[in-house]
């Protein structure tokens, strides 16, 4: 049963079409990634889901409800972290969380959340005096303080240092394990690969791919590459005759074989049959990065 | 209601934390009063002011100081900043409505204005023998309507200004005009008569305040104009206000 269903969503700002045609559905309990280049329409899409923007066309249903009509109900059940949103300068960390907790019928314990997000020492620090990453963590905490069934996180870890990013990933996994469905907008492919069950790649207001990260890589950028130094001369034809192989190149004493499917198995078997040892063997597989470039023609921004 | 109370408490705390601003908004009129009151000649009855002292004559203009600072300066600046920084928008994602934050700001603005006026009236009475407002009902009415008119104008500024900078660009001239026509920069008896008459009708309506303070019932037209401004600006603000 999908908890979020978006069908043919369309949203314009004046003449600019920000979201042209986006359809996707998010299943209960999954971490769903939304990827895409800057200005692709990711934020606009998730803000339509959060009920912050009114779509010009198409439908959005969240937990079986309409984000605009049933806003009051959904605000209790959906936590949102906005991409750009700050707090009053003088507001302190604990005050912010306690205030926001008080809005919900069934909130999380603010003190516990503060510790979980590593803000324990900053409990009484004013917002203005937090570092960028600490502000970001507070923002995540505010999205989770209502114990939501769905958390929509726009640019979860932008601005965090590598350690804080990893810690946050751990936290998000914990949150998911407690049964929360998570929609995650991100520019970090590593983050999407590590966290997301499925991702939608949006480009120029349209969904250009929707699959698991591994599925995306194998369909969009299935190319693999094997490098090795043969112990004896190898005839190219031996390799090019294999159906899995698409090309063979040589650089110095090194052989580089590109291909798809069970490439590694095919190559090593044929070498073994001819008693050739492959030294320094390395397999290079495409990553989500490559798939992203393939789909959008952009390098992921980070 | 529950959310509103908590937001109000939090916002009040933030105000108290900004002590310099708080002391200035509440205390400045009284400080000016005390400085002027220390000059002996200003404490002598003077025929120019129908036999009142200058200090008595000038006190209503001092009320304008806080009204202008809070109403057309601080209130729109705070609201525009909250909008620009996405505070209102973030609140819109929670069960609390951002209108609760706006309401909390209005309550705090009113509290500041009231505290400042009370301080001024009490110090004027105790230290300089300025009589308490002699027409209390008229004075209360003039004060409420004048305050409402200025706060509505402040909300209108907050509504039409998209950014903090734009809000300031609108608020500063409005503030100067309010202070000028309120006779703060130049006591009104020094202003050309037609300028002083204009000041009768610009918020907060200092003539109505002066009349009521000295015992004459305020003129209905003066009060009516304030009510009209309050309602018109308030309605305009409600229509134009953007949460993001
Ligand atoms: N409030 C707005 N008014 C006008 N145009 C807007 C507004 N918000 C976004 N846009 C435009 O809509 C398009 C999509 O913006 P959106 O914020 O959804 O992109 P995004 O995918 O989230 O980008 P990023 O990765 O940079 O956050 C962009 O061209 C942007 O300039
Ligand atoms: Mg965005």
XYZ file of C-alpha atoms and ligand atoms in Angstrom:
578
model
C 0.000 0.000 0.000
C 1.644 3.250 -1.082
C 1.590 5.991 1.542
C 2.352 8.709 -0.981
C 0.959 8.780 -4.483
C 1.815 11.499 -6.956
C 0.181 11.318 -10.372
C 1.018 13.603 -13.269
C 1.950 16.435 -10.964
C 2.397 19.785 -12.661
C 3.498 23.075 -11.142
C 4.308 26.389 -12.785
C 5.806 29.583 -11.371
C 4.522 32.176 -13.812
C 5.873 31.093 -17.176
C 8.412 28.721 -15.719
C 7.369 25.103 -15.603
C 9.060 23.777 -12.469
C 7.351 20.393 -12.453
C 6.125 19.181 -15.798
C 4.896 15.649 -15.242
C 5.917 13.751 -12.126
C 4.332 10.479 -11.074
C 5.663 8.338 -8.282
C 4.512 6.343 -5.330
C 6.227 5.719 -2.033
C 5.611 2.510 -0.115
C 5.115 2.348 3.619
C 8.374 1.942 5.505
C 10.754 2.620 2.651
C 13.359 5.295 2.211
C 12.579 6.914 -1.078
C 15.226 9.104 -2.700
C 14.600 12.032 -5.008
C 17.630 12.879 -7.118
C 18.212 15.363 -9.888
C 20.284 18.358 -10.952
C 19.761 21.841 -9.498
C 16.459 23.353 -10.494
C 15.044 19.998 -11.617
C 11.913 20.443 -9.539
C 12.709 18.209 -6.557
C 11.890 20.728 -3.860
C 8.766 21.828 -5.682
C 7.618 18.221 -5.898
C 8.129 17.410 -2.239
C 6.606 20.715 -1.175
C 3.474 19.822 -3.120
C 3.468 16.519 -1.212
C 3.904 18.413 2.058
C 0.948 20.650 1.187
C 3.078 23.784 1.100
C 2.419 24.412 -2.562
C -0.725 24.036 -4.601
C -0.207 21.931 -7.747
C -1.432 23.311 -11.064
C -2.353 19.847 -12.219
C -2.261 16.187 -11.311
C -2.971 14.550 -8.005
C -1.219 14.095 -4.695
C -2.390 11.749 -1.990
C -0.590 11.281 1.317
C -1.714 8.555 3.749
C -4.874 8.455 1.668
C -5.516 12.139 2.371
C -5.363 15.327 0.339
C -2.442 17.547 1.437
C -4.498 20.723 1.043
C -7.945 19.638 2.163
C -6.790 17.455 5.047
C -3.857 19.662 5.975
C -4.715 19.720 9.674
C -4.581 15.918 9.948
C -1.462 15.559 7.856
C 0.514 18.165 9.788
C 0.258 15.876 12.822
C 1.457 12.871 10.830
C 4.056 14.242 8.408
C 7.328 15.853 9.491
C 9.037 18.194 7.065
C 12.563 19.520 6.842
C 12.661 22.408 4.412
C 15.694 23.081 2.260
C 15.889 26.712 3.287
C 14.501 27.617 6.616
C 16.014 29.198 9.681
C 14.941 29.955 13.209
C 14.979 33.184 15.219
C 18.564 34.134 16.144
C 18.047 34.132 19.885
C 16.046 30.931 20.133
C 17.973 28.165 21.895
C 18.215 24.574 20.758
C 16.195 23.057 23.594
C 13.607 25.831 23.462
C 13.056 25.289 19.764
C 12.541 21.559 20.177
C 10.319 21.922 23.227
C 8.193 24.513 21.464
C 7.786 22.374 18.359
C 7.144 19.255 20.445
C 4.270 21.086 22.132
C 2.439 21.400 18.809
C 1.992 17.633 18.456
C -0.390 15.243 20.154
C 2.215 12.564 20.535
C 5.689 14.078 20.356
C 9.116 12.529 20.782
C 11.120 13.413 23.871
C 13.035 16.583 22.908
C 15.921 15.853 25.269
C 16.428 12.394 23.808
C 16.300 13.741 20.259
C 18.862 16.396 21.121
C 21.256 13.711 22.322
C 20.595 11.446 19.358
C 21.521 14.259 17.011
C 24.680 15.094 18.924
C 23.433 18.479 20.064
C 23.644 17.703 23.777
C 26.361 20.245 24.439
C 24.514 22.881 22.460
C 21.222 22.493 24.290
C 21.336 26.054 25.591
C 23.049 27.660 22.624
C 21.246 30.319 20.621
C 20.459 29.435 17.006
C 22.693 32.264 15.749
C 25.713 30.710 17.435
C 25.338 27.229 15.969
C 27.584 26.091 13.139
C 26.012 25.309 9.784
C 26.015 21.587 10.460
C 24.520 22.046 13.914
C 21.721 24.152 12.459
C 21.110 21.387 9.962
C 20.912 18.795 12.730
C 18.470 20.938 14.653
C 16.412 21.195 11.516
C 16.335 17.405 11.196
C 15.358 17.122 14.851
C 12.454 19.527 14.315
C 11.200 17.381 11.445
C 11.230 14.308 13.682
C 10.017 15.782 16.968
C 6.352 15.121 16.168
C 6.964 11.357 15.817
C 5.771 11.484 12.222
C 4.628 8.539 10.101
C 6.290 10.158 7.104
C 9.351 12.375 7.182
C 10.131 14.532 4.167
C 13.744 15.649 4.290
C 14.942 18.127 1.675
C 18.742 18.062 1.463
C 19.234 16.148 4.655
C 22.990 16.266 4.921
C 23.977 19.300 2.863
C 26.480 21.259 4.934
C 27.441 18.395 7.238
C 30.995 17.170 7.622
C 31.678 13.565 6.543
C 31.451 12.210 10.080
C 28.215 14.052 10.848
C 26.845 12.864 7.521
C 27.543 9.253 8.428
C 26.040 9.753 11.885
C 22.939 11.237 10.298
C 22.632 8.283 7.959
C 22.723 6.009 10.987
C 19.997 8.092 12.590
C 17.833 7.959 9.484
C 18.177 4.180 9.383
C 17.087 4.016 13.003
C 14.108 6.210 12.232
C 13.165 4.001 9.319
C 13.553 0.896 11.463
C 10.991 2.363 13.815
C 8.534 2.251 10.905
C 8.713 5.773 9.528
C 8.518 6.256 5.775
C 11.162 8.659 4.554
C 11.332 10.818 1.463
C 14.826 12.088 0.990
C 15.915 14.744 -1.501
C 19.640 14.515 -1.985
C 22.567 15.451 -4.186
C 24.836 12.810 -2.684
C 24.884 9.604 -4.647
C 26.684 7.825 -1.844
C 23.843 8.796 0.455
C 21.234 7.529 -1.963
C 23.100 4.248 -2.475
C 23.528 3.706 1.226
C 20.046 4.708 2.401
C 17.462 4.516 -0.331
C 15.353 1.504 -1.187
C 14.269 3.235 -4.364
C 15.122 6.501 -6.049
C 13.413 8.705 -8.591
C 15.667 10.774 -10.815
C 13.972 14.009 -11.814
C 15.257 16.142 -14.654
C 13.590 19.275 -15.990
C 10.389 18.545 -14.134
C 10.025 14.918 -15.266
C 10.851 11.564 -13.760
C 13.544 10.113 -16.003
C 14.144 6.952 -13.964
C 12.652 5.184 -10.987
C 14.267 2.084 -9.539
C 16.410 0.763 -6.728
C 19.897 2.304 -6.780
C 21.425 -1.014 -7.903
C 18.697 -1.508 -10.490
C 19.309 1.955 -11.864
C 23.014 1.359 -12.204
C 22.624 -1.972 -13.953
C 20.030 -0.746 -16.450
C 21.315 2.747 -17.098
C 25.059 2.287 -16.800
C 25.636 -1.455 -16.981
C 29.180 -1.060 -18.225
C 31.873 -2.825 -16.204
C 35.616 -2.704 -16.670
C 38.283 -5.265 -15.778
C 41.964 -4.440 -15.656
C 44.712 -7.016 -15.282
C 48.271 -7.978 -16.285
C 48.305 -11.314 -18.068
C 51.101 -13.767 -17.127
C 51.382 -14.753 -20.807
C 50.433 -12.972 -24.051
C 46.660 -13.020 -24.697
C 45.082 -12.956 -28.074
C 42.414 -10.195 -28.178
C 40.074 -12.482 -30.047
C 39.976 -14.890 -27.137
C 38.225 -12.117 -25.219
C 36.255 -10.333 -27.926
C 34.611 -13.633 -28.843
C 32.909 -13.674 -25.441
C 29.349 -12.362 -25.641
C 29.839 -10.366 -22.413
C 32.777 -8.379 -23.792
C 32.263 -5.197 -25.763
C 35.839 -3.944 -26.109
C 39.438 -4.778 -25.298
C 42.149 -2.165 -24.944
C 45.770 -2.350 -23.945
C 47.765 0.211 -22.058
C 51.347 -0.925 -21.711
C 51.327 -4.398 -20.219
C 47.808 -3.907 -18.903
C 44.679 -5.276 -20.554
C 41.385 -3.418 -20.083
C 38.223 -5.329 -20.887
C 34.862 -3.564 -20.927
C 31.536 -5.333 -21.063
C 28.321 -6.206 -19.284
C 26.622 -9.010 -17.389
C 28.764 -11.722 -15.804
C 31.865 -10.156 -17.289
C 34.236 -11.093 -14.517
C 33.239 -14.741 -14.535
C 33.458 -15.012 -18.332
C 36.886 -13.411 -18.521
C 38.464 -15.323 -15.647
C 37.148 -18.659 -16.939
C 38.539 -18.154 -20.415
C 41.893 -17.085 -18.984
C 41.966 -20.121 -16.692
C 41.256 -22.430 -19.607
C 44.359 -21.083 -21.305
C 46.458 -21.261 -18.123
C 46.915 -17.514 -18.014
C 47.084 -15.861 -14.607
C 45.536 -12.414 -14.317
C 47.732 -10.379 -11.985
C 46.655 -7.092 -10.378
C 43.088 -7.825 -11.369
C 40.603 -5.061 -10.661
C 36.905 -4.840 -11.443
C 35.428 -1.361 -11.917
C 31.689 -1.140 -11.802
C 29.556 1.867 -12.573
C 28.174 3.762 -9.641
C 25.000 5.736 -9.164
C 27.140 8.704 -10.122
C 27.614 7.269 -13.604
C 23.943 6.430 -13.879
C 23.080 9.987 -12.851
C 25.344 11.454 -15.502
C 23.965 9.071 -18.082
C 20.381 10.078 -17.239
C 20.728 13.816 -16.858
C 23.905 14.750 -18.677
C 25.067 16.457 -15.461
C 27.623 15.566 -12.841
C 25.898 15.342 -9.490
C 26.432 18.627 -7.671
C 28.288 18.457 -4.403
C -4.850 28.118 21.452
C -2.369 25.822 23.141
C 0.176 26.433 20.361
C -0.467 30.167 20.512
C 0.263 30.261 24.239
C 3.541 28.417 23.830
C 4.589 30.558 20.896
C 3.717 33.702 22.836
C 5.784 32.531 25.802
C 8.761 31.735 23.575
C 8.552 35.003 21.661
C 8.259 36.939 24.917
C 11.437 35.254 26.098
C 13.197 36.286 22.896
C 12.109 39.885 23.476
C 13.341 39.865 27.045
C 16.653 38.493 25.835
C 17.163 41.570 23.648
C 17.394 43.902 26.622
C 18.808 47.020 24.907
C 15.971 47.119 22.376
C 13.422 46.411 25.072
C 14.668 49.201 27.347
C 14.829 51.674 24.475
C 11.318 50.991 23.229
C 9.750 51.114 26.654
C 11.937 53.713 28.345
C 12.929 56.242 25.692
C 9.838 58.497 25.935
C 10.216 58.636 29.705
C 13.910 59.456 29.419
C 13.126 62.362 27.079
C 10.404 63.493 29.472
C 12.818 63.485 32.389
C 15.472 65.416 30.453
C 12.966 68.072 29.416
C 11.414 68.128 32.875
C 14.772 68.978 34.405
C 14.694 72.342 32.595
C 12.877 74.656 35.020
C 11.312 76.957 32.422
C 9.565 74.003 30.780
C 7.825 73.259 34.063
C 6.248 76.737 34.296
C 2.676 77.319 33.144
C 2.815 79.128 29.838
C 0.057 81.045 28.005
C 1.250 79.516 24.706
C -0.177 76.226 25.977
C -3.363 77.593 27.519
C -1.644 77.908 30.847
C -0.225 74.378 30.903
C 3.454 73.639 31.235
C 5.431 72.681 28.144
C 6.012 69.254 29.667
C 2.237 68.646 29.893
C 1.739 69.911 26.377
C 4.514 67.717 24.997
C 3.670 64.475 26.842
C 1.195 63.174 24.210
C 3.845 63.613 21.538
C 6.157 61.451 23.621
C 3.533 58.699 23.500
C 4.006 58.759 19.750
C 7.661 57.713 20.097
C 7.002 54.176 21.299
C 3.908 53.796 19.155
C 5.932 54.649 16.060
C 8.956 52.568 17.048
C 6.952 49.463 17.843
C 4.133 49.817 15.335
C 5.768 50.834 12.108
C 9.373 49.865 12.814
C 9.880 46.804 14.985
C 6.708 44.875 14.166
C 7.139 44.914 10.373
C 10.884 44.281 10.655
C 10.381 41.218 12.845
C 7.608 39.799 10.674
C 9.499 40.406 7.431
C 12.592 38.772 8.898
C 10.595 35.766 10.046
C 9.134 35.426 6.592
C 12.420 35.946 4.770
C 14.196 33.377 6.915
C 11.470 30.822 6.463
C 10.369 30.796 10.113
C 6.724 31.285 9.120
C 6.978 28.654 6.437
C 8.488 26.084 8.738
C 5.719 26.717 11.227
C 3.248 26.105 8.417
C 4.513 22.512 8.196
C 3.547 21.865 11.830
C 0.106 21.686 13.433
C 0.615 25.292 14.570
C -0.480 27.963 12.098
C 1.975 30.798 11.395
C -0.879 33.178 12.217
C -0.256 32.213 15.841
C 3.219 33.689 15.562
C 1.824 36.857 14.022
C -0.728 37.130 16.806
C 1.987 36.619 19.411
C 3.985 39.466 17.879
C 0.928 41.721 18.023
C 0.358 40.895 21.678
C 3.980 41.685 22.484
C 3.828 44.944 20.512
C 0.737 45.934 22.490
C 2.342 44.983 25.774
C 5.400 47.104 24.976
C 3.273 50.079 23.959
C 1.140 49.796 27.056
C 4.110 49.467 29.397
C 5.775 52.471 27.823
C 2.623 54.617 28.035
C 1.973 53.676 31.659
C 5.553 54.449 32.608
C 5.367 57.815 30.880
C 2.038 58.797 32.436
C 3.068 57.733 35.915
C 6.480 59.424 35.825
C 4.964 62.583 34.328
C 2.442 62.649 37.158
C 4.804 61.871 40.022
C 7.883 63.761 38.936
C 6.502 66.756 37.058
C 2.964 67.142 38.278
C 1.455 66.481 34.864
C -2.155 65.590 35.678
C -3.388 62.110 34.784
C -5.506 62.135 31.614
C -8.555 64.159 32.605
C -10.929 62.508 30.185
C -10.037 58.878 30.854
C -12.638 57.343 28.555
C -11.753 59.637 25.662
C -8.072 59.094 26.322
C -8.423 55.319 26.368
C -10.417 55.421 23.162
C -7.955 57.751 21.419
C -5.058 55.601 22.591
C -6.638 52.339 21.466
C -7.641 53.684 18.063
C -4.289 55.406 17.502
C -2.441 52.238 18.454
C -4.669 50.116 16.252
C -4.093 52.450 13.296
C -0.305 52.310 13.670
C -0.142 48.557 14.228
C -2.338 48.017 11.176
C -0.021 50.187 9.130
C 2.895 48.134 10.461
C 1.141 44.929 9.414
C 0.451 46.408 6.007
C 4.155 47.167 5.600
C 4.982 43.607 6.664
C 2.415 42.328 4.193
C 3.599 44.175 1.097
C 7.356 44.004 1.765
C 8.824 40.757 0.490
C 12.172 41.111 2.230
C 13.536 42.594 5.418
C 15.275 45.301 3.393
C 12.069 46.234 1.601
C 10.272 46.388 4.934
C 12.870 48.789 6.272
C 12.719 50.891 3.132
C 8.993 51.342 3.727
C 9.104 51.533 7.502
C 11.743 54.235 7.881
C 9.907 57.000 5.966
C 6.657 55.988 7.631
C 8.369 56.214 11.004
C 9.830 59.654 10.262
C 6.488 60.967 9.028
C 4.696 59.591 12.072
C 7.232 61.200 14.404
C 7.208 64.503 12.521
C 3.451 64.966 12.383
C 3.202 63.654 15.921
C 5.238 66.706 16.944
C 8.155 64.696 18.297
C 10.931 66.319 16.284
C 9.530 69.822 16.561
C 6.832 70.593 19.133
C 3.612 71.183 17.291
C 3.198 74.832 18.314
C 6.343 75.531 16.287
C 4.958 73.810 13.219
C 3.024 75.804 10.624
C -0.650 75.546 11.448
C -1.605 73.446 8.410
C 1.156 70.939 9.212
C -0.103 70.642 12.764
C -3.640 70.138 11.408
C -2.407 67.325 9.145
C -0.926 65.794 12.267
C -4.414 65.656 13.792
C -5.290 63.030 11.217
C -2.070 61.029 10.888
C -1.837 58.048 13.215
C -1.822 57.878 16.145
C -3.769 61.190 16.173
C -1.835 63.226 18.683
C -4.451 66.030 18.963
C -7.088 63.591 20.199
C -4.623 62.338 22.799
C -3.785 65.894 23.889
C -7.471 66.885 24.063
C -8.366 63.900 26.179
C -5.346 64.321 28.399
C -6.234 67.929 29.156
C -9.930 67.271 29.624
C -11.655 68.065 26.330
C -13.485 65.102 24.777
C -11.634 64.093 21.613
C -13.316 65.119 18.379
C -15.294 62.288 16.755
C -13.748 63.078 13.375
C -10.233 62.582 14.780
C -11.213 59.253 16.292
C -13.206 58.230 13.231
C -10.258 58.746 10.930
C -8.073 56.536 13.158
C -10.718 53.826 13.108
C -10.954 54.030 9.318
C -7.176 53.802 8.923
C -7.027 50.870 11.326
C -9.724 48.939 9.500
C -8.529 49.783 5.982
C -4.862 49.035 6.646
C -5.770 45.936 8.647
C -7.992 44.608 5.875
C -5.324 45.376 3.296
C -2.723 43.566 5.376
C -4.973 40.534 5.838
C -5.576 40.389 2.093
C -1.978 40.872 1.047
C -0.113 39.046 3.774
C 2.156 36.283 2.448
C 3.505 33.558 4.646
C 6.489 32.991 2.381
N 9.032 30.295 -5.385
C 9.479 30.214 -6.644
N 9.165 31.160 -7.544
C 9.592 31.085 -8.814
N 10.353 30.096 -9.296
C 10.698 29.123 -8.458
C 10.286 29.129 -7.091
N 10.784 28.022 -6.487
C 11.479 27.371 -7.435
N 11.425 28.012 -8.626
C 12.028 27.569 -9.882
O 11.496 26.286 -10.180
C 12.492 25.416 -10.658
C 12.543 24.177 -9.785
O 12.988 24.564 -8.497
P 13.161 23.539 -7.302
O 13.463 24.348 -6.094
O 11.984 22.643 -7.246
O 14.443 22.741 -7.775
P 15.315 21.660 -7.017
O 15.289 20.455 -7.864
O 14.895 21.530 -5.619
O 16.751 22.329 -7.094
P 17.987 22.324 -6.060
O 18.691 21.035 -6.264
O 18.819 23.455 -6.519
O 17.428 22.503 -4.691
C 13.784 26.219 -10.670
O 14.011 26.656 -11.993
C 13.512 27.373 -9.757
O 14.197 28.509 -10.213
Mg 15.750 21.901 -3.792
